[in-house]
Coordinates of C-alpha atoms in Angstrom, one line a residue:
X191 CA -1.1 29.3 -14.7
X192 CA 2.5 28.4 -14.5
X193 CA 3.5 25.1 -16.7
X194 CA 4.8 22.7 -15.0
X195 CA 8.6 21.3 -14.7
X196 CA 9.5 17.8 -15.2
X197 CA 11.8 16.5 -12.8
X198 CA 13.1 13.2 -13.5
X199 CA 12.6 9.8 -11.2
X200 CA 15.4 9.6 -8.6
X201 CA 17.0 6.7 -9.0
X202 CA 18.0 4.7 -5.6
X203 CA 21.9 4.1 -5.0
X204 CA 21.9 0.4 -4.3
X205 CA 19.8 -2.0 -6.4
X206 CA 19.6 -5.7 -5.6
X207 CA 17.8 -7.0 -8.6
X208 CA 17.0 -7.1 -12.0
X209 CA 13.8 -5.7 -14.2
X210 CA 11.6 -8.7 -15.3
X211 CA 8.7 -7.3 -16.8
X212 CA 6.4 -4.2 -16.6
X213 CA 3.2 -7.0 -16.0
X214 CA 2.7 -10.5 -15.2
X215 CA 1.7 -11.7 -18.6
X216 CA 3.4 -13.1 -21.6
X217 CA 3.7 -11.7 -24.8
X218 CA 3.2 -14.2 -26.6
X219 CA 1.3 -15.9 -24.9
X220 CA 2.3 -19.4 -24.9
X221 CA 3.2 -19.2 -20.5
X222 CA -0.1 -17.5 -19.8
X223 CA -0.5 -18.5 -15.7
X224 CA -3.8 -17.5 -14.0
X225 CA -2.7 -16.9 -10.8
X226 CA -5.5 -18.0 -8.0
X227 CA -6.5 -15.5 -5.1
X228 CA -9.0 -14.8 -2.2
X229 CA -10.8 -12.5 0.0
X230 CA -10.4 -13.2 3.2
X231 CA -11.7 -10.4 6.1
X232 CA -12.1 -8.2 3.2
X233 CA -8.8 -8.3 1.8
X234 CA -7.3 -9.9 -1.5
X235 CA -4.9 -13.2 -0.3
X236 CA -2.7 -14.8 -2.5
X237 CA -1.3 -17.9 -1.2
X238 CA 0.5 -20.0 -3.5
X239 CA 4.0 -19.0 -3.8
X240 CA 4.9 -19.9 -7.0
X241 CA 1.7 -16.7 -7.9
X242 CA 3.3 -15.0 -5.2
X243 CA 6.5 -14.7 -7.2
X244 CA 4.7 -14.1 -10.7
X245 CA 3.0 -11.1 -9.0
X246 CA 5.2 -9.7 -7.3
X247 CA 8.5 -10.2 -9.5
X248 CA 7.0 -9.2 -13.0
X249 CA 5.1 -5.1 -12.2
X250 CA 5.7 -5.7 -8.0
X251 CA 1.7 -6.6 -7.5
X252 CA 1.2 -6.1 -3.7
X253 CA 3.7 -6.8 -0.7
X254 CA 4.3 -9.5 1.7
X255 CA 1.9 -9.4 4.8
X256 CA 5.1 -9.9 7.3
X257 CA 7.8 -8.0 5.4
X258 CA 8.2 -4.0 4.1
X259 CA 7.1 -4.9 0.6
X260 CA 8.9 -8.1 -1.3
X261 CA 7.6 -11.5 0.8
X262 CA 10.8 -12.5 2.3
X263 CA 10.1 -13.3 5.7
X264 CA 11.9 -16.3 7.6
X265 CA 12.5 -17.4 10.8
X266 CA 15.8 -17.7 10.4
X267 CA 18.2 -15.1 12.4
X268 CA 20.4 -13.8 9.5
X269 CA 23.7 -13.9 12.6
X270 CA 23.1 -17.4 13.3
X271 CA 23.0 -18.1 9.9
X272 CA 26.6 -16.3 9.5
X273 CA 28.0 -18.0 12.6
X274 CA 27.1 -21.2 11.7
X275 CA 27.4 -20.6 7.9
X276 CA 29.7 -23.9 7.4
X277 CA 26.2 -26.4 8.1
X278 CA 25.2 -27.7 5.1
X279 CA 21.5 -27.3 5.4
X280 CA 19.1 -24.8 4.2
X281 CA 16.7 -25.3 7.5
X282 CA 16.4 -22.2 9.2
X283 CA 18.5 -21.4 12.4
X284 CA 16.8 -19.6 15.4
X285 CA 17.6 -18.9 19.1
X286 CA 16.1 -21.2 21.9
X287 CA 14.2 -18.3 23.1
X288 CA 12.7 -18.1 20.1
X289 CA 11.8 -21.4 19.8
X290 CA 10.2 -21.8 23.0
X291 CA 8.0 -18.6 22.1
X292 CA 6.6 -20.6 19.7
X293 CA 6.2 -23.7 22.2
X294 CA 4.3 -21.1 24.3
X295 CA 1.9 -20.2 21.4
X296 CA 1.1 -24.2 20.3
X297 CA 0.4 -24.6 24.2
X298 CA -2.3 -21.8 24.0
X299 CA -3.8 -23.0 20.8
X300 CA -4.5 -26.2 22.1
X301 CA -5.9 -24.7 25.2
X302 CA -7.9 -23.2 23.5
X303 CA -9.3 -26.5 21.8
X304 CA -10.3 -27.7 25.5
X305 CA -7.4 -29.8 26.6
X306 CA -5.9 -29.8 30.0
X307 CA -2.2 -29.2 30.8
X308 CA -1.1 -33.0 30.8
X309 CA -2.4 -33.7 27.5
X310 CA -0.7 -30.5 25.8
X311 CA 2.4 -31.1 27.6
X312 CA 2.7 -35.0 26.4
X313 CA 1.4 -33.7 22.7
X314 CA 4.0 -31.1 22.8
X315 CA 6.7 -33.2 24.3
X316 CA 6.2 -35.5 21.8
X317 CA 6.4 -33.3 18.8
X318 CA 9.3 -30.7 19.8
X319 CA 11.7 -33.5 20.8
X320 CA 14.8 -33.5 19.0
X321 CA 15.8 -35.5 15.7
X322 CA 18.6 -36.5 14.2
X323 CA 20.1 -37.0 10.8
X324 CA 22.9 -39.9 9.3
X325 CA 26.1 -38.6 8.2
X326 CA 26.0 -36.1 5.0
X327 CA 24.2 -33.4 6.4
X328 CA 21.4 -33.3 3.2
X329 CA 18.2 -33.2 5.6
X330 CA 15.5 -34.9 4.7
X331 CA 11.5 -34.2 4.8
X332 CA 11.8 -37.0 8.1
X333 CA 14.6 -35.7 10.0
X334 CA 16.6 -33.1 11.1
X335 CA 20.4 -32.7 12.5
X336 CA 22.2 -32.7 15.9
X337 CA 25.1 -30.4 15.3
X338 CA 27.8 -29.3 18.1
X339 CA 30.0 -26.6 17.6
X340 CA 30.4 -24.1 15.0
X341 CA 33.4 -26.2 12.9
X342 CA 31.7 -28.8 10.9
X343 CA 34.5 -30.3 9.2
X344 CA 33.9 -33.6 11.1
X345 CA 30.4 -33.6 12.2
X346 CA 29.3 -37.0 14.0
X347 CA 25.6 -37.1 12.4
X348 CA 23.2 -40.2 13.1
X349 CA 19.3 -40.9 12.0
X350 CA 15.7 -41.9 13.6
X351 CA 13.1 -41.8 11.7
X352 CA 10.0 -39.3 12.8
X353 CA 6.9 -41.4 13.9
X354 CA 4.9 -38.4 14.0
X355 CA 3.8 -35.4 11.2
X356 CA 2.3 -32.1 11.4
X357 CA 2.6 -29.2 13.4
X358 CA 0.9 -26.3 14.7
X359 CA -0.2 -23.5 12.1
X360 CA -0.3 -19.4 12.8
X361 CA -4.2 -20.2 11.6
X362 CA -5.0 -22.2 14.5
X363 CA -4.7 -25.4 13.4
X364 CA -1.7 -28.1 13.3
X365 CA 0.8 -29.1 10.8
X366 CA -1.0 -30.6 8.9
X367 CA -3.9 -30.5 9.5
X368 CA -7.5 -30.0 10.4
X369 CA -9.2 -28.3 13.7
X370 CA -11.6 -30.5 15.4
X371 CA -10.7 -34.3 16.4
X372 CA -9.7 -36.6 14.3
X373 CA -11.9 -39.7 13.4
X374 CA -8.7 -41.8 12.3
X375 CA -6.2 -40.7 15.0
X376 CA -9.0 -40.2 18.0
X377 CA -6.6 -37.3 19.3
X378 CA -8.7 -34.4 19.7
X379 CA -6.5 -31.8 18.3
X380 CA -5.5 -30.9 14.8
X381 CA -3.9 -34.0 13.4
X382 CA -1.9 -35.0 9.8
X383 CA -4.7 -37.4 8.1
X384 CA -5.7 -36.9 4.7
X385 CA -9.0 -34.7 4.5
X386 CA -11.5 -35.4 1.7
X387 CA -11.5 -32.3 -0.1
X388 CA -14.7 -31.4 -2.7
X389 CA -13.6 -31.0 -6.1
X390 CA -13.9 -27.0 -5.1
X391 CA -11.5 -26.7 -3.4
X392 CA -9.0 -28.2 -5.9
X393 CA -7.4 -25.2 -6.5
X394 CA -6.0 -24.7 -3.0
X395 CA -5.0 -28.1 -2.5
X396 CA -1.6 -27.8 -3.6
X397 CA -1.1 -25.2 -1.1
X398 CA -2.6 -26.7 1.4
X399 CA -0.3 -29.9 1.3
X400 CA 2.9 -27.6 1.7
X401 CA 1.4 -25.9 5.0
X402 CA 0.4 -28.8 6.2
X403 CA 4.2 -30.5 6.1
X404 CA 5.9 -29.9 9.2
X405 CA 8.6 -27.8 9.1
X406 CA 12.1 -28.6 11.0
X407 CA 14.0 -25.8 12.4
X408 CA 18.0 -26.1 14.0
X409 CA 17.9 -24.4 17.4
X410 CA 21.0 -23.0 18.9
X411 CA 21.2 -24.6 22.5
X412 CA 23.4 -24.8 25.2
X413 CA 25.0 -28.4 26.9
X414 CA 27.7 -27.6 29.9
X415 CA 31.1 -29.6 28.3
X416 CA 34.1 -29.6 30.2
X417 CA 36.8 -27.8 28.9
X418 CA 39.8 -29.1 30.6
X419 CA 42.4 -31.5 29.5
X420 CA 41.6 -35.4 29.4
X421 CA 44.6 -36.5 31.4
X422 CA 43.7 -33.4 34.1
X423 CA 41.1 -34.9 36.7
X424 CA 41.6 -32.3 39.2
X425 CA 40.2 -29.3 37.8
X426 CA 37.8 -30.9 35.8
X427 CA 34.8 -30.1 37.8
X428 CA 35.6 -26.7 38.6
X429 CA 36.5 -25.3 35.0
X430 CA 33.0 -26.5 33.5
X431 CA 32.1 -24.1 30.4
X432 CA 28.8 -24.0 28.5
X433 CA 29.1 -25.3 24.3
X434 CA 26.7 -24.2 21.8
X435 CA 25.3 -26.8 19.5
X436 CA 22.5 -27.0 16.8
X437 CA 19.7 -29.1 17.6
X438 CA 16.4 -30.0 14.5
X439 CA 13.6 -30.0 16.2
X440 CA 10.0 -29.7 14.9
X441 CA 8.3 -26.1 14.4
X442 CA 5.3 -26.5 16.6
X443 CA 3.7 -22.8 16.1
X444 CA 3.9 -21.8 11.5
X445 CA 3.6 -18.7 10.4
X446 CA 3.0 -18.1 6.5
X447 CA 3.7 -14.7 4.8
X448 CA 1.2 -14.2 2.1
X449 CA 1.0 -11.1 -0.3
X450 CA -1.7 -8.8 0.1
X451 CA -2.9 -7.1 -2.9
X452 CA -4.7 -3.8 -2.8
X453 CA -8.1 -3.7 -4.1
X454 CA -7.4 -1.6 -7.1
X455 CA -3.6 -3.9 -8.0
X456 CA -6.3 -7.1 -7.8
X457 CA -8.7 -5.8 -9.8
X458 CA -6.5 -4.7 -12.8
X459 CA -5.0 -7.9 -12.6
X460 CA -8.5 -9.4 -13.2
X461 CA -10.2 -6.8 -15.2
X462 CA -7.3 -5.5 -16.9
X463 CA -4.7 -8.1 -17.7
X464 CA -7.1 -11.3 -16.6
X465 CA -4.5 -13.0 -15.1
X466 CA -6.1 -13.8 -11.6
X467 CA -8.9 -15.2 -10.6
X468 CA -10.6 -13.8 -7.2
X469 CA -12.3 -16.4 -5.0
X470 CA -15.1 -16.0 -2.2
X471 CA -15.4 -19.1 -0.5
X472 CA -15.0 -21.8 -2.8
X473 CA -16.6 -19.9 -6.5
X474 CA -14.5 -17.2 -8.2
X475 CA -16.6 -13.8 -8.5
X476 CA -17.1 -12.3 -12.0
X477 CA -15.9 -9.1 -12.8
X478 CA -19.3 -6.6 -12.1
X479 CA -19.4 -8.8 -8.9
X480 CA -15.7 -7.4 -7.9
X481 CA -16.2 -4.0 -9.1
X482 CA -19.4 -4.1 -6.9
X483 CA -18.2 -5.6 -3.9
X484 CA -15.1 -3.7 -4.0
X485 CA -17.2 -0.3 -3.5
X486 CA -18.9 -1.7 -0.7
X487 CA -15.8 -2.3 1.1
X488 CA -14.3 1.1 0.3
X489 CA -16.5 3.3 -1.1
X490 CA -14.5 5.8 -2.8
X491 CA -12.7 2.8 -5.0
X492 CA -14.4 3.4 -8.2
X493 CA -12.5 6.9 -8.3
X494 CA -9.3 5.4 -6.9
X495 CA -9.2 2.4 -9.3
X496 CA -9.8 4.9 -12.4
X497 CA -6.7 6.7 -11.0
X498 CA -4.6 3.3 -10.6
X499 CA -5.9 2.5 -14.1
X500 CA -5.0 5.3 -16.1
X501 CA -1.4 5.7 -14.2
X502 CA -0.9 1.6 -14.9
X503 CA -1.6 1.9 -18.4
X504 CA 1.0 4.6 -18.8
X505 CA 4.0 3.0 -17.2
X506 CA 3.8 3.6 -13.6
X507 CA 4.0 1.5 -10.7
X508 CA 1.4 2.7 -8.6
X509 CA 1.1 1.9 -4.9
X510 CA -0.9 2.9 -1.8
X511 CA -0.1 6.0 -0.6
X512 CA -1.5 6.3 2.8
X513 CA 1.9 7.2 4.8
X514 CA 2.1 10.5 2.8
X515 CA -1.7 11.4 3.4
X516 CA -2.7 10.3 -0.3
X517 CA -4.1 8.3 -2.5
X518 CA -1.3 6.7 -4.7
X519 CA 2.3 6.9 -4.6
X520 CA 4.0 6.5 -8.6
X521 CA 7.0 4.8 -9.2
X522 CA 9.5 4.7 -12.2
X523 CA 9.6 0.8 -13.0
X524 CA 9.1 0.0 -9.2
X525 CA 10.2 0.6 -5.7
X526 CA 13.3 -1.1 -5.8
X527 CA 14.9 1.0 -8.5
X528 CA 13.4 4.6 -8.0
X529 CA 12.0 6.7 -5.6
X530 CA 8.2 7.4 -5.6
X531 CA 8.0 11.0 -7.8
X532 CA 4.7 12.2 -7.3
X533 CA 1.7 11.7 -4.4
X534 CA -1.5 11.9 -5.9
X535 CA -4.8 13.1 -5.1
X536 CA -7.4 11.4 -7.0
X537 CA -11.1 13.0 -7.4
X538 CA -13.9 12.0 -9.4
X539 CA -15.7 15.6 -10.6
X540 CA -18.5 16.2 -13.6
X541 CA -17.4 18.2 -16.7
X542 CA -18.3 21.5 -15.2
X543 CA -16.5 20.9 -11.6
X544 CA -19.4 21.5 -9.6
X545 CA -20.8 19.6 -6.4
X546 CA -18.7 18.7 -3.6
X547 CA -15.6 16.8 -3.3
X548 CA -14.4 13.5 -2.1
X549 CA -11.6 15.1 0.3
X550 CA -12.2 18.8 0.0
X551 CA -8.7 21.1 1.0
X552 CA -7.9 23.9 3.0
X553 CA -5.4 26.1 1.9
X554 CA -4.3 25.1 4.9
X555 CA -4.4 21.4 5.1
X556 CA -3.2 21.9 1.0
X557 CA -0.4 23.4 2.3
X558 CA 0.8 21.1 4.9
X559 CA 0.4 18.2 2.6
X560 CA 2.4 20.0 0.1
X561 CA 5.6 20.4 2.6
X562 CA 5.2 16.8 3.9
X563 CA 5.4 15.9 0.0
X564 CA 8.4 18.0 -0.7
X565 CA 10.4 16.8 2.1
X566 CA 10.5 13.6 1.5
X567 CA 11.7 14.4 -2.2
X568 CA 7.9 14.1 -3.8
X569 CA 5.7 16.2 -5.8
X570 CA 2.0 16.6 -4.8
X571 CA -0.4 16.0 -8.2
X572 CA -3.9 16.6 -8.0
X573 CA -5.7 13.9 -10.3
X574 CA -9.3 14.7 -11.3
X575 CA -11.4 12.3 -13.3
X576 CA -13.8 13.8 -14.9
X577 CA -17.3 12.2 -15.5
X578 CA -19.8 13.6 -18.1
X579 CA -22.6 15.3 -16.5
X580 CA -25.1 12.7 -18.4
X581 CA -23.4 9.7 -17.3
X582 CA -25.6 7.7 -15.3
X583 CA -25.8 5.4 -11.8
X584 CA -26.6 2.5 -13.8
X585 CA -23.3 3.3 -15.9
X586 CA -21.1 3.9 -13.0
X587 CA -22.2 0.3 -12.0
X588 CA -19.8 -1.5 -14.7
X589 CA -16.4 -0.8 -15.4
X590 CA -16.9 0.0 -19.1
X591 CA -17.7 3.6 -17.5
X592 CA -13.7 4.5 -17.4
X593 CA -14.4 4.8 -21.5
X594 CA -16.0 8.0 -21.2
X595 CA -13.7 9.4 -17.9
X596 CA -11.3 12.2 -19.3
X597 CA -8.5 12.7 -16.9
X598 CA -6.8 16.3 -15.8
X599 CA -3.9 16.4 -14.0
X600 CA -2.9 18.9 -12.0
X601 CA 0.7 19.5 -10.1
X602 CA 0.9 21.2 -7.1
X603 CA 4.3 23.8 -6.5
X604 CA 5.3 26.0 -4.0
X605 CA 5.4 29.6 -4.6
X606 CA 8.5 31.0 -3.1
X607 CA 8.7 34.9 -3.5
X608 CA 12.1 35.7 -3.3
X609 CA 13.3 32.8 -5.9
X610 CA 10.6 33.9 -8.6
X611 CA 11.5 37.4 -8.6
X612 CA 15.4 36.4 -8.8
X613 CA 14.3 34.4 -11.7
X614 CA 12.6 37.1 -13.5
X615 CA 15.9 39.8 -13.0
X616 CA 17.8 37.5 -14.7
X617 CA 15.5 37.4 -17.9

């Protein structure tokens, strides 16, 4: 057998950020955070952002459910933003078309709660009208800005205070705010009172609050403006041209980006590191509860957390691998300073390799995952954990099992003919 040649992590051309930390935890232990997670249709939900930046920011735990992999998303069109980069605000800026998509999906939640079209116009009406702030631009959690015209050197800014709060959420339910009708309000939609919460659900209550603030958004509309000189009465109807103008309305329709962790990144963070807590419903589940409920939702993930493990504990970033046909993809400190080196293949075998296999390979099917590997700069590793042949079912229930797995891994080349027999003339 042919020994195997390193080839060093490629390192991207453009990095954006810095290296924080290989894991999520502190040395020393003095800024220890438990970060607070939960499974929601089988998958492991962080929510509060402040965890969501721990995570992801110190070993790159997990990606944003609406972005590629670091939770960035906003609303906010990146050219509006440059066209209108001299407003001092830090609300986001969108299109009108955009806006009114959202208008369109607040008018079929509420449908959906019963109403009939006058009452969801009149409720929408009332919320998406437009707000103002006074002069000095700050914005405020009450108000929002009237701005014409991209030059804001002199901008003519006034204030009303907001009577009403809350808005709808991606979830189903309004700005802040409860489905069902509302015993203080007596509107029979989602509303902004106060809910008495059980001292359960404490943990989620700070995240709650900042979903259930309305959020204001400046939408780029069009007013017609006349365009002709003061003193020239003549032409002044006929040379009518459209200005642009910013207008803070309320967002009726929220969407929140939340990161998704894998089930093997949650579980080392709890079983590992034991810095996050996993809740179902309102208790947290114990470790043995995890690793249990975790194989009944994907059955192979006892062999495919053992692979995450071992590769974790040895400096690698590991992260799904599913758009290259396998199980993990390994990174070099983390995807935004290398490239993934290896795919790997993770099986779970006894000591004398017999018995079938988890995803048994073709020479075929070997080989065409072995050219999709190489061409995208990869190599293909074969992982196999191997099990004694005593261990028993009532061992493979705990995670203590791993302290028996040996690991064998195996890298998987391409023989090319004419290149090996070049490399033998020249010894």
């Amino acid at each position: 057998m042919a020994e195997a040649v390193f080839h060093p992590p490629r390192r991207k051309r453009r990095v954006f950020e810095s290296y924080e930390a290989p894991f999520p935890v502190d040395v020393g232990g003095k800024d220890f955070r438990i970060c607070q997670a939960e499974i929601i249709n089988n998958n492991v939900i962080v929510r509060n952002p402040e965890d969501i930046e721990q995570l992801y920011n110190k070993g790159y735990f997990g990606k944003g459910i609406l972005s590629r992999s670091r939770p960035v998303f906003s609303i906010s069109d990146p050219l509006l933003a440059a066209k209108w980069q001299g407003v001092n605000t830090n609300m986001p800026i969108i299109t009108s078309r955009k806006y009114q998509r959202r208008v369109q999906w607040a008018r079929s939640v509420l449908k959906e709660q019963g109403l009939d079209d006058s009452s969801v116009s009149q409720i929408l009406d009332n919320y998406t009208k437009p707000l103002e702030l006074e002069e000095g631009g700050a914005q405020q959690p009450g108000g929002s800005c009237n701005q014409t015209g991209p030059n804001t050197e002199n901008p003519e800014l006034s204030r009303e205070c907001p009577a009403d709060g809350g808005a709808l959420s991606a979830e189903g339910g309004a700005g802040g705010s409860r489905e069902g009708s509302c015993q203080e309000c007596g509107v029979p939609v989602p509303c902004g009172c106060e809910e008495k919460q059980s001292p359960e659900l404490r943990p989620w209550e700070g995240v709650e609050a900042k979903e259930n603030a309305p959020e204001y958004v400046l939408v780029q509309e069009e007013e017609e403006g006349s365009s002709c000189p003061e003193g020239d009465s003549v032409n002044a109807q006929g040379n009518i041209a459209k200005e642009e103008k910013l207008v803070c309305r309320k967002n009726p329709f929220r969407i929140f980006e939340y990161l998704q962790l894998s089930l093997e990144e949650a579980f080392f963070l709890v079983y590992a590191l034991g810095c996050l807590s996993i809740y179902y419903g309102e208790e947290p589940l114990s470790i043995l509860k995890l690793w249990e409920v975790f194989t009944e939702v994907k059955p192979d993930f006892r062999t495919t957390y053992m692979a995450y493990h071992y590769f974790r504990s040895r400096g690698w970033v590991p992260k799904v691998g599913l758009k290259y046909g396998t199980d993990l993809l390994l990174y070099r400190k983390g995807p935004p300073f290398y490239h993934a080196s290896y795919s790997v293949i993770a099986e779970l075998v006894e000591d004398h390799f017999e018995g079938s296999l988890r995803r048994p390979l073709s020479w075929m099917s070997l080989s065409g995952l072995n050219r999709t590997t190489a061409s995208a700069s990869k190599e293909l590793m074969l992982c196999y954990l191997i099990r004694p042949s005593d261990m028993t079912a009532e061992e493979m229930s705990s995670p203590e099992c791993m302290r028996r797995i040996k690991v064998q891994e195996l890298i998987v080349s391409r023989w090319v003919s004419s290149r090996e027999r070049s490399e033998q003339d020249e010894f």
